[in-house]
Amino acid sequence: MEGKRILVVSAHAADYVWRTGGTIAKYIKHGANVDVVVLSFGVRGESAAQWKKEGATYDTVKQNRLEETTKAAEILGVKNIEFWDLPDYPMRPYLTEDIRKRMVKKIREVRPDIIITHDKKGKDILNPDHNDVSEFVFECSIHSNSRGVIVDNLPTTKQMRLFGFEPHQTELSQFVPDELVDITEVYEQKVAVMQCFQAQHHLIQYYTERANLRGNHLRRISGNQTYKYGEAFSSFFPIAGDELV
Amino acid sequence: MEGKRILVVSAHAADYVWRTGGTIAKYIKHGANVDVVVLSFGVRGESAAQWKKEGATYDTVKQNRLEETTKAAEILGVKNIEFWDLPDYPMRPYLTEDIRKRMVKKIREVRPDIIITHDKKGKDILNPDHNDVSEFVFECSIHSNSRGVIVDNLPTTKQMRLFGFEPHQTELSQFVPDELVDITEVYEQKVAVMQCFQAQHHLIQYYTERANLRGNHLRRISGNQTYKYGEAFSSFFPIAGDELV
Amino acid sequence: MEGKRILVVSAHAADYVWRTGGTIAKYIKHGANVDVVVLSFGVRGESAAQWKKEGATYDTVKQNRLEETTKAAEILGVKNIEFWDLPDYPMRPYLTEDIRKRMVKKIREVRPDIIITHDKKGKDILNPDHNDVSEFVFECSIHSNSRGVIVDNLPTTKQMRLFGFEPHQTELSQFVPDELVDITEVYEQKVAVMQCFQAQHHLIQYYTERANLRGNHLRRISGNQTYKYGEAFSSFFPIAGDELV
Amino acid sequence: MEGKRILVVSAHAADYVWRTGGTIAKYIKHGANVDVVVLSFGVRGESAAQWKKEGATYDTVKQNRLEETTKAAEILGVKNIEFWDLPDYPMRPYLTEDIRKRMVKKIREVRPDIIITHDKKGKDILNPDHNDVSEFVFECSIHSNSRGVIVDNLPTTKQMRLFGFEPHQTELSQFVPDELVDITEVYEQKVAVMQCFQAQHHLIQYYTERANLRGNHLRRISGNQTYKYGEAFSSFFPIAGDELV
Amino acid sequence: MEGKRILVVSAHAADYVWRTGGTIAKYIKHGANVDVVVLSFGVRGESAAQWKKEGATYDTVKQNRLEETTKAAEILGVKNIEFWDLPDYPMRPYLTEDIRKRMVKKIREVRPDIIITHDKKGKDILNPDHNDVSEFVFECSIHSNSRGVIVDNLPTTKQMRLFGFEPHQTELSQFVPDELVDITEVYEQKVAVMQCFQAQHHLIQYYTERANLRGNHLRRISGNQTYKYGEAFSSFFPIAGDELV
Amino acid sequence: MEGKRILVVSAHAADYVWRTGGTIAKYIKHGANVDVVVLSFGVRGESAAQWKKEGATYDTVKQNRLEETTKAAEILGVKNIEFWDLPDYPMRPYLTEDIRKRMVKKIREVRPDIIITHDKKGKDILNPDHNDVSEFVFECSIHSNSRGVIVDNLPTTKQMRLFGFEPHQTELSQFVPDELVDITEVYEQKVAVMQCFQAQHHLIQYYTERANLRGNHLRRISGNQTYKYGEAFSSFFPIAGDELV
């Protein structure tokens, strides 16, 4: 993982934490460079708990999400995180040509070996923003690889690997794991980072148990009994390399 | 690849050569141990050319296939090859409980890291034997891993990786590559081994071009321009490991 | 059905009549409150017969569709019907942010137990508007349930049930019935309401026979021989409740 | 649930406990009659832990499974449980014509409103026996409904409802929940019954967490916050009835 | 259609009449040679009405089906019809190696341009025999084309076209029409032939309406308004020829 | 093919050449009228080679593509070719209402029996523009057939046939051939036309071999050994006609 460059694109502030926080922490621990782009603070779509507070406004909710997420990034060891502050619910109208160019530029600057974002093979049954972002990131990656798409004289990228993290209700969203990553050695970090989001206490339990579930799957599929906790990803492309893996 | 143990199970004599010959040669070159089980000589299903010869009988065709395949195995460097001499077209009635036990035993003896056989995710539209063998090998691998299935006191296996090689008409058979393997360094061997099957000259061209096609896909998906020739495989299970691959 | 609140959203003026007219009539007969939103008059997409009349213009066709549909609503007993008068063929450019907010507001005002609209699991092979409307209604329902989406201080809704009615050519549109509803007791109303659309006489036969077909399916699947006529729906979500149904 | 007749068919001794134990307990609590057929003791396929014991033999493992399962049935309140004692791993060769007739007879004796068995829509990726049993039970239900299939002068059945419980790895097995059942009121029973299977302690955690996961899904999809624990089922047929559910 | 050779294989006595009777009549009218193989009389699976008669036995039902079907064949103009008299419900155990050889022989004798049987792309949700027969006929066609499968010195066949006729509940069985055939000119024959099966009067209405439904689809898809009645088929293979059709 | 009217719509300048050049040449040779609309020059998405040239600009690349494509059209015998000069990568924002009307108008002017464009059943995994264009052309064809969509008093069209040509990586894009067309007699033209695109020499090999591959499939599926080279298409609709084809 040493020296790998990873770009994570999250539709809402905490999406990436629940589903790929452990993998991020592990890659950082082993010397990878991880950049995170948070497209929106999820003020409308994923802040129900914050809106229940007396006197909540768009700005107080946003400020609250910013604080939580910044703290979460610190715990994970993420140094490069950007908040693009797009509206959400819906997000599609705000994924404009300008935002597209900005994302192509970002990809060319980071030059990632791996992009991690929302699942593309299935379709999130509960969150249309997630599907839009998955499609958007995918298209920007294609454009970034294309010599004819010129942005600020940045050189084109080579085809990188793209992965989708889990939606909330996997079976209803046709999510099928292509790769399971053991996160046992950073599990305490994942637990700690989830604690940043106290308002969503039901998600803390949910994703704690999911880490166990994926750990169970890891052991069953690999035969390796040291795997305790995991995260699951779909792969946008087949693996192309020197041997079977 | 050094030290890996691989078990290849082929429904008919030459199935494995066309679709995974390059990968076998590469693994052997790099120090892997490869065992091949050829379930049938393909006398009925895949020997049209031999039957056109004057005076062809079941036995002459079988002898011919044995010679071809033995020579092919030599070129690939395969030392352990077994011919189980089942009838084909159809093969299903002959995949009996005894044959199942024999296969479980074989798996436990070889203790493969990787099993390569016919595709399981799709369904071969031209060859029902291939589907039966895929299902058969899969089930035997499950049984082999199970402590309660006792065969000659051989210890159970751990979950190994299973891969499916390509059917002849991929799109009609819903074959989707999960992994593409570069075979450039052993390509000459693959060309040579295909020459063993002169009676099927149209397949020589077909699989030569397919190696190019997969090479094109390898370059496109990996960005690695040194990949010239390839083979494609589906994966029966997700990848479960320490990082994203 | 007593006291249930139902919201029906129809892309064009008569879509809902052919496919869910019987179910609407039955619910109303049993004391449900049914609101209907007709997004467009279907002037361009579904008024071929009207355009054949000498001197037809956009306005005469629209007036004609309004009259037909108003009469149809009366026969079904629908008291609350709104015509949003969007253009059709295509409709997508007119499903703007304003229309989205209007729909979220409508959902929060009606507070439906059930929303019935175009099928979402499949994809109508003959009518792109239907697919756009299905996706639009679905997204608005998600937004309506979300506390952060604020519209005129209307309280958020709880997750309601969503159903899709049949497209015209079901198999080509991957429509699969999840629920079949017996409409025998209101069948005369359905026949009467279809008569409002004399210009589309071929559809009268088509949906009369379809009611028989669904009646046949109802009998076969339930074993209840009193079911004579039916309508079919797909379900956007699984059933979540106290027992198996 | 009062007075409902339910038939549960389980490939191996404990399959039904993990996946539908809560639903069984709930139905029994509310006055349903539940019959369970356990086709095999799962000696070969699902008794890894028992085989690890010193001196384990086919008979000791079987006896152990019998005791566990009998105790489990008691805790759930199941009075009618039959052990058909078929071999497993594989089970297919033992699903003979005689066994088929026995199952048709059983269905006609129980005359179930509901049959619960292994999932049919997907395909269990880890356990071929489960797929064979699902297909077998389905076929027997069709035969039971058919007047021309005569068994001991038992009258034919009407079309009943058929449900599939969860496989172990749902996404890899294409399992999609059609119905989620709240089991909160009998959750203590489910916990207790899982304790009967101490040898499979990893499954106790796994299905405890799964009950939480399904509880989360139940709340999200129904909007009913009192649902804490659940079980998920696929439905073999659409719902055919008087209204939308 | 002049001179075409067609082989129809029907699992039960009347399957082929309801679903492809019109197409058969049309081909015969235009000079085709049609052979029909009826594998079973459908005594157990498709003779519910006959079993309701006082004193019905296996033999009386069978005799009844034989008479009906013979008469039906006469009306359609079928001169070559064979009754293989296999048991049904289930049929799978009786599709033995001998029956397979008999079918290969039949195919080689008829040398059909077209084989019509049960659908293979989907899976009949109500009738497992249909799925088994579809798979069986498909495999026999592959064997028939194979030079190594030797039966009575009959020459191998060339790849013929294979089509699947409709199952009863199309959407639930994933049946998707690939080809729709206009049967307007022989519609009276289809009506007459359905009358041979008075005991299944509900099917007479059902398939009469289905002919209308397919006529509607034919008009919509072809733009040809003279098409009034039709039948639908899936195609086992793509079309391979000189131009787009 | 004599007298047939064909409209080809290509997202980028050369898409149609690689995938349907042979079929176009054959239809023209046999007296069909072929119109081609090239929506963009593919300056950004499909001109990597041109951008490598010293001093390349948007305009030089565009000029280069125009010259290549014009020459290609000449070789194929296409007399009516239009370049709509839309931007690409992405193209979606430029498929405006005006462009939609222009396409409806074009369809009504050409009045095609057949429209050939990008595949709609699958989804191109490497080129989002292709998917957008397929959907766009499909919708315009529906609008063109609709009496209520009025453009310059041009009469509506009847339902025409629509076909999708191959994406680059077929299996990853779920492309499944519905029709294979033999192009043997015009193969020299296809070779010559591909030579116009020297900058994409890797595609010349790729599509040369693909013509062989499809020739192999043609022979296998038709049994006609004179077919040497082919092209593959998916069909948007079933075939509706007088007989099975």
Short mmCIF file of N, CA, C and O in Angstrom, two decimals, chain E residues 28-67:
data_model
loop_
_atom_site.label_atom_id
_atom_site.label_comp_id
_atom_site.label_asym_id
_atom_site.label_seq_id
_atom_site.Cartn_x
_atom_site.Cartn_y
_atom_site.Cartn_z
N ILE E 28 -48.14 -25.11 -42.27
CA ILE E 28 -48.68 -26.22 -43.05
C ILE E 28 -49.46 -25.69 -44.26
O ILE E 28 -49.31 -26.18 -45.38
N LYS E 29 -50.26 -24.68 -44.03
CA LYS E 29 -51.03 -24.08 -45.12
C LYS E 29 -50.14 -23.64 -46.28
O LYS E 29 -50.51 -23.70 -47.44
N HIS E 30 -48.94 -23.18 -45.90
CA HIS E 30 -48.01 -22.68 -46.92
C HIS E 30 -46.99 -23.73 -47.36
O HIS E 30 -45.96 -23.38 -47.93
N GLY E 31 -47.27 -24.99 -47.06
CA GLY E 31 -46.43 -26.02 -47.66
C GLY E 31 -45.28 -26.54 -46.83
O GLY E 31 -44.40 -27.23 -47.36
N ALA E 32 -45.26 -26.21 -45.55
CA ALA E 32 -44.19 -26.74 -44.71
C ALA E 32 -44.53 -28.16 -44.25
O ALA E 32 -45.69 -28.56 -44.25
N ASN E 33 -43.50 -28.91 -43.86
CA ASN E 33 -43.70 -30.23 -43.27
C ASN E 33 -43.51 -30.13 -41.77
O ASN E 33 -42.43 -29.76 -41.32
N VAL E 34 -44.54 -30.44 -41.02
CA VAL E 34 -44.47 -30.28 -39.57
C VAL E 34 -44.59 -31.64 -38.89
O VAL E 34 -45.55 -32.38 -39.12
N ASP E 35 -43.60 -31.94 -38.06
CA ASP E 35 -43.65 -33.14 -37.21
C ASP E 35 -43.85 -32.70 -35.77
O ASP E 35 -43.19 -31.76 -35.31
N VAL E 36 -44.72 -33.42 -35.06
CA VAL E 36 -44.95 -33.10 -33.65
C VAL E 36 -44.61 -34.32 -32.81
O VAL E 36 -45.05 -35.43 -33.11
N VAL E 37 -43.82 -34.08 -31.75
CA VAL E 37 -43.60 -35.12 -30.74
C VAL E 37 -44.24 -34.66 -29.44
O VAL E 37 -43.88 -33.61 -28.91
N VAL E 38 -45.20 -35.44 -28.97
CA VAL E 38 -45.83 -35.15 -27.69
C VAL E 38 -45.22 -36.11 -26.67
O VAL E 38 -45.44 -37.32 -26.74
N LEU E 39 -44.43 -35.56 -25.76
CA LEU E 39 -43.68 -36.45 -24.86
C LEU E 39 -44.56 -37.17 -23.87
O LEU E 39 -44.32 -38.32 -23.54
N SER E 40 -45.58 -36.49 -23.36
CA SER E 40 -46.48 -37.15 -22.40
C SER E 40 -47.91 -36.71 -22.70
O SER E 40 -48.13 -35.68 -23.34
N PHE E 41 -48.86 -37.46 -22.18
CA PHE E 41 -50.25 -37.04 -22.33
C PHE E 41 -50.65 -36.00 -21.29
O PHE E 41 -51.77 -35.51 -21.30
N GLY E 42 -49.74 -35.67 -20.41
CA GLY E 42 -50.07 -34.69 -19.38
C GLY E 42 -51.15 -35.20 -18.44
O GLY E 42 -51.92 -34.42 -17.89
N VAL E 43 -51.15 -36.50 -18.24
CA VAL E 43 -52.21 -37.10 -17.43
C VAL E 43 -52.18 -36.55 -16.00
O VAL E 43 -53.21 -36.22 -15.42
N ARG E 44 -50.98 -36.41 -15.46
CA ARG E 44 -50.90 -35.96 -14.08
C ARG E 44 -50.89 -34.43 -13.97
O ARG E 44 -51.51 -33.86 -13.07
N GLY E 45 -50.19 -33.81 -14.91
CA GLY E 45 -49.97 -32.38 -14.70
C GLY E 45 -51.00 -31.48 -15.33
O GLY E 45 -51.26 -30.38 -14.84
N GLU E 46 -51.59 -31.88 -16.44
CA GLU E 46 -52.43 -30.93 -17.13
C GLU E 46 -53.78 -31.50 -17.51
O GLU E 46 -54.28 -31.26 -18.62
N SER E 47 -54.36 -32.25 -16.62
CA SER E 47 -55.65 -32.86 -16.92
C SER E 47 -56.61 -32.73 -15.74
O SER E 47 -57.42 -33.61 -15.49
N ALA E 48 -56.49 -31.62 -15.02
CA ALA E 48 -57.30 -31.44 -13.82
C ALA E 48 -58.78 -31.66 -14.12
O ALA E 48 -59.49 -32.34 -13.38
N ALA E 49 -59.25 -31.11 -15.26
CA ALA E 49 -60.67 -31.20 -15.58
C ALA E 49 -61.10 -32.65 -15.78
O ALA E 49 -62.15 -33.08 -15.29
N GLN E 50 -60.25 -33.41 -16.46
CA GLN E 50 -60.61 -34.81 -16.71
C GLN E 50 -60.70 -35.62 -15.42
O GLN E 50 -61.51 -36.52 -15.28
N TRP E 51 -59.84 -35.29 -14.48
CA TRP E 51 -59.83 -36.04 -13.21
C TRP E 51 -61.08 -35.76 -12.38
O TRP E 51 -61.39 -36.49 -11.46
N LYS E 52 -61.75 -34.66 -12.68
CA LYS E 52 -62.97 -34.35 -11.92
C LYS E 52 -64.13 -35.26 -12.31
O LYS E 52 -65.12 -35.35 -11.59
N LYS E 53 -64.00 -35.90 -13.47
CA LYS E 53 -65.09 -36.76 -13.91
C LYS E 53 -65.21 -37.99 -13.02
O LYS E 53 -64.20 -38.58 -12.62
N GLU E 54 -66.41 -38.38 -12.75
CA GLU E 54 -66.70 -39.61 -11.99
C GLU E 54 -65.93 -40.80 -12.57
O GLU E 54 -65.97 -41.04 -13.78
N GLY E 55 -65.24 -41.53 -11.74
CA GLY E 55 -64.59 -42.76 -12.16
C GLY E 55 -63.35 -42.60 -13.03
O GLY E 55 -62.90 -43.54 -13.68
N ALA E 56 -62.80 -41.40 -13.05
CA ALA E 56 -61.60 -41.18 -13.87
C ALA E 56 -60.45 -42.02 -13.36
O ALA E 56 -60.25 -42.16 -12.15
N THR E 57 -59.71 -42.62 -14.29
CA THR E 57 -58.49 -43.34 -13.93
C THR E 57 -57.38 -42.86 -14.85
O THR E 57 -57.63 -42.14 -15.82
N TYR E 58 -56.17 -43.27 -14.54
CA TYR E 58 -55.03 -42.89 -15.38
C TYR E 58 -55.34 -43.22 -16.84
O TYR E 58 -55.10 -42.41 -17.74
N ASP E 59 -55.92 -44.39 -17.06
CA ASP E 59 -56.16 -44.82 -18.43
C ASP E 59 -57.29 -44.06 -19.11
O ASP E 59 -57.20 -43.73 -20.30
N THR E 60 -58.36 -43.76 -18.38
CA THR E 60 -59.44 -43.01 -19.04
C THR E 60 -58.97 -41.59 -19.37
O THR E 60 -59.30 -41.04 -20.41
N VAL E 61 -58.21 -41.02 -18.45
CA VAL E 61 -57.72 -39.66 -18.70
C VAL E 61 -56.79 -39.66 -19.92
O VAL E 61 -56.90 -38.81 -20.81
N LYS E 62 -55.92 -40.63 -19.94
CA LYS E 62 -54.97 -40.73 -21.05
C LYS E 62 -55.70 -40.91 -22.38
O LYS E 62 -55.38 -40.24 -23.37
N GLN E 63 -56.69 -41.76 -22.38
CA GLN E 63 -57.46 -42.01 -23.60
C GLN E 63 -58.14 -40.71 -24.06
O GLN E 63 -58.14 -40.36 -25.24
N ASN E 64 -58.67 -40.02 -23.09
CA ASN E 64 -59.33 -38.75 -23.37
C ASN E 64 -58.38 -37.73 -23.99
O ASN E 64 -58.70 -37.07 -24.98
N ARG E 65 -57.17 -37.64 -23.41
CA ARG E 65 -56.19 -36.70 -23.94
C ARG E 65 -55.75 -37.10 -25.34
O ARG E 65 -55.51 -36.26 -26.20
N LEU E 66 -55.60 -38.39 -25.54
CA LEU E 66 -55.20 -38.89 -26.86
C LEU E 66 -56.23 -38.49 -27.91
O LEU E 66 -55.89 -38.02 -29.00
N GLU E 67 -57.48 -38.66 -27.57
CA GLU E 67 -58.53 -38.33 -28.54
C GLU E 67 -58.57 -36.84 -28.85
O GLU E 67 -58.62 -36.43 -30.01
#
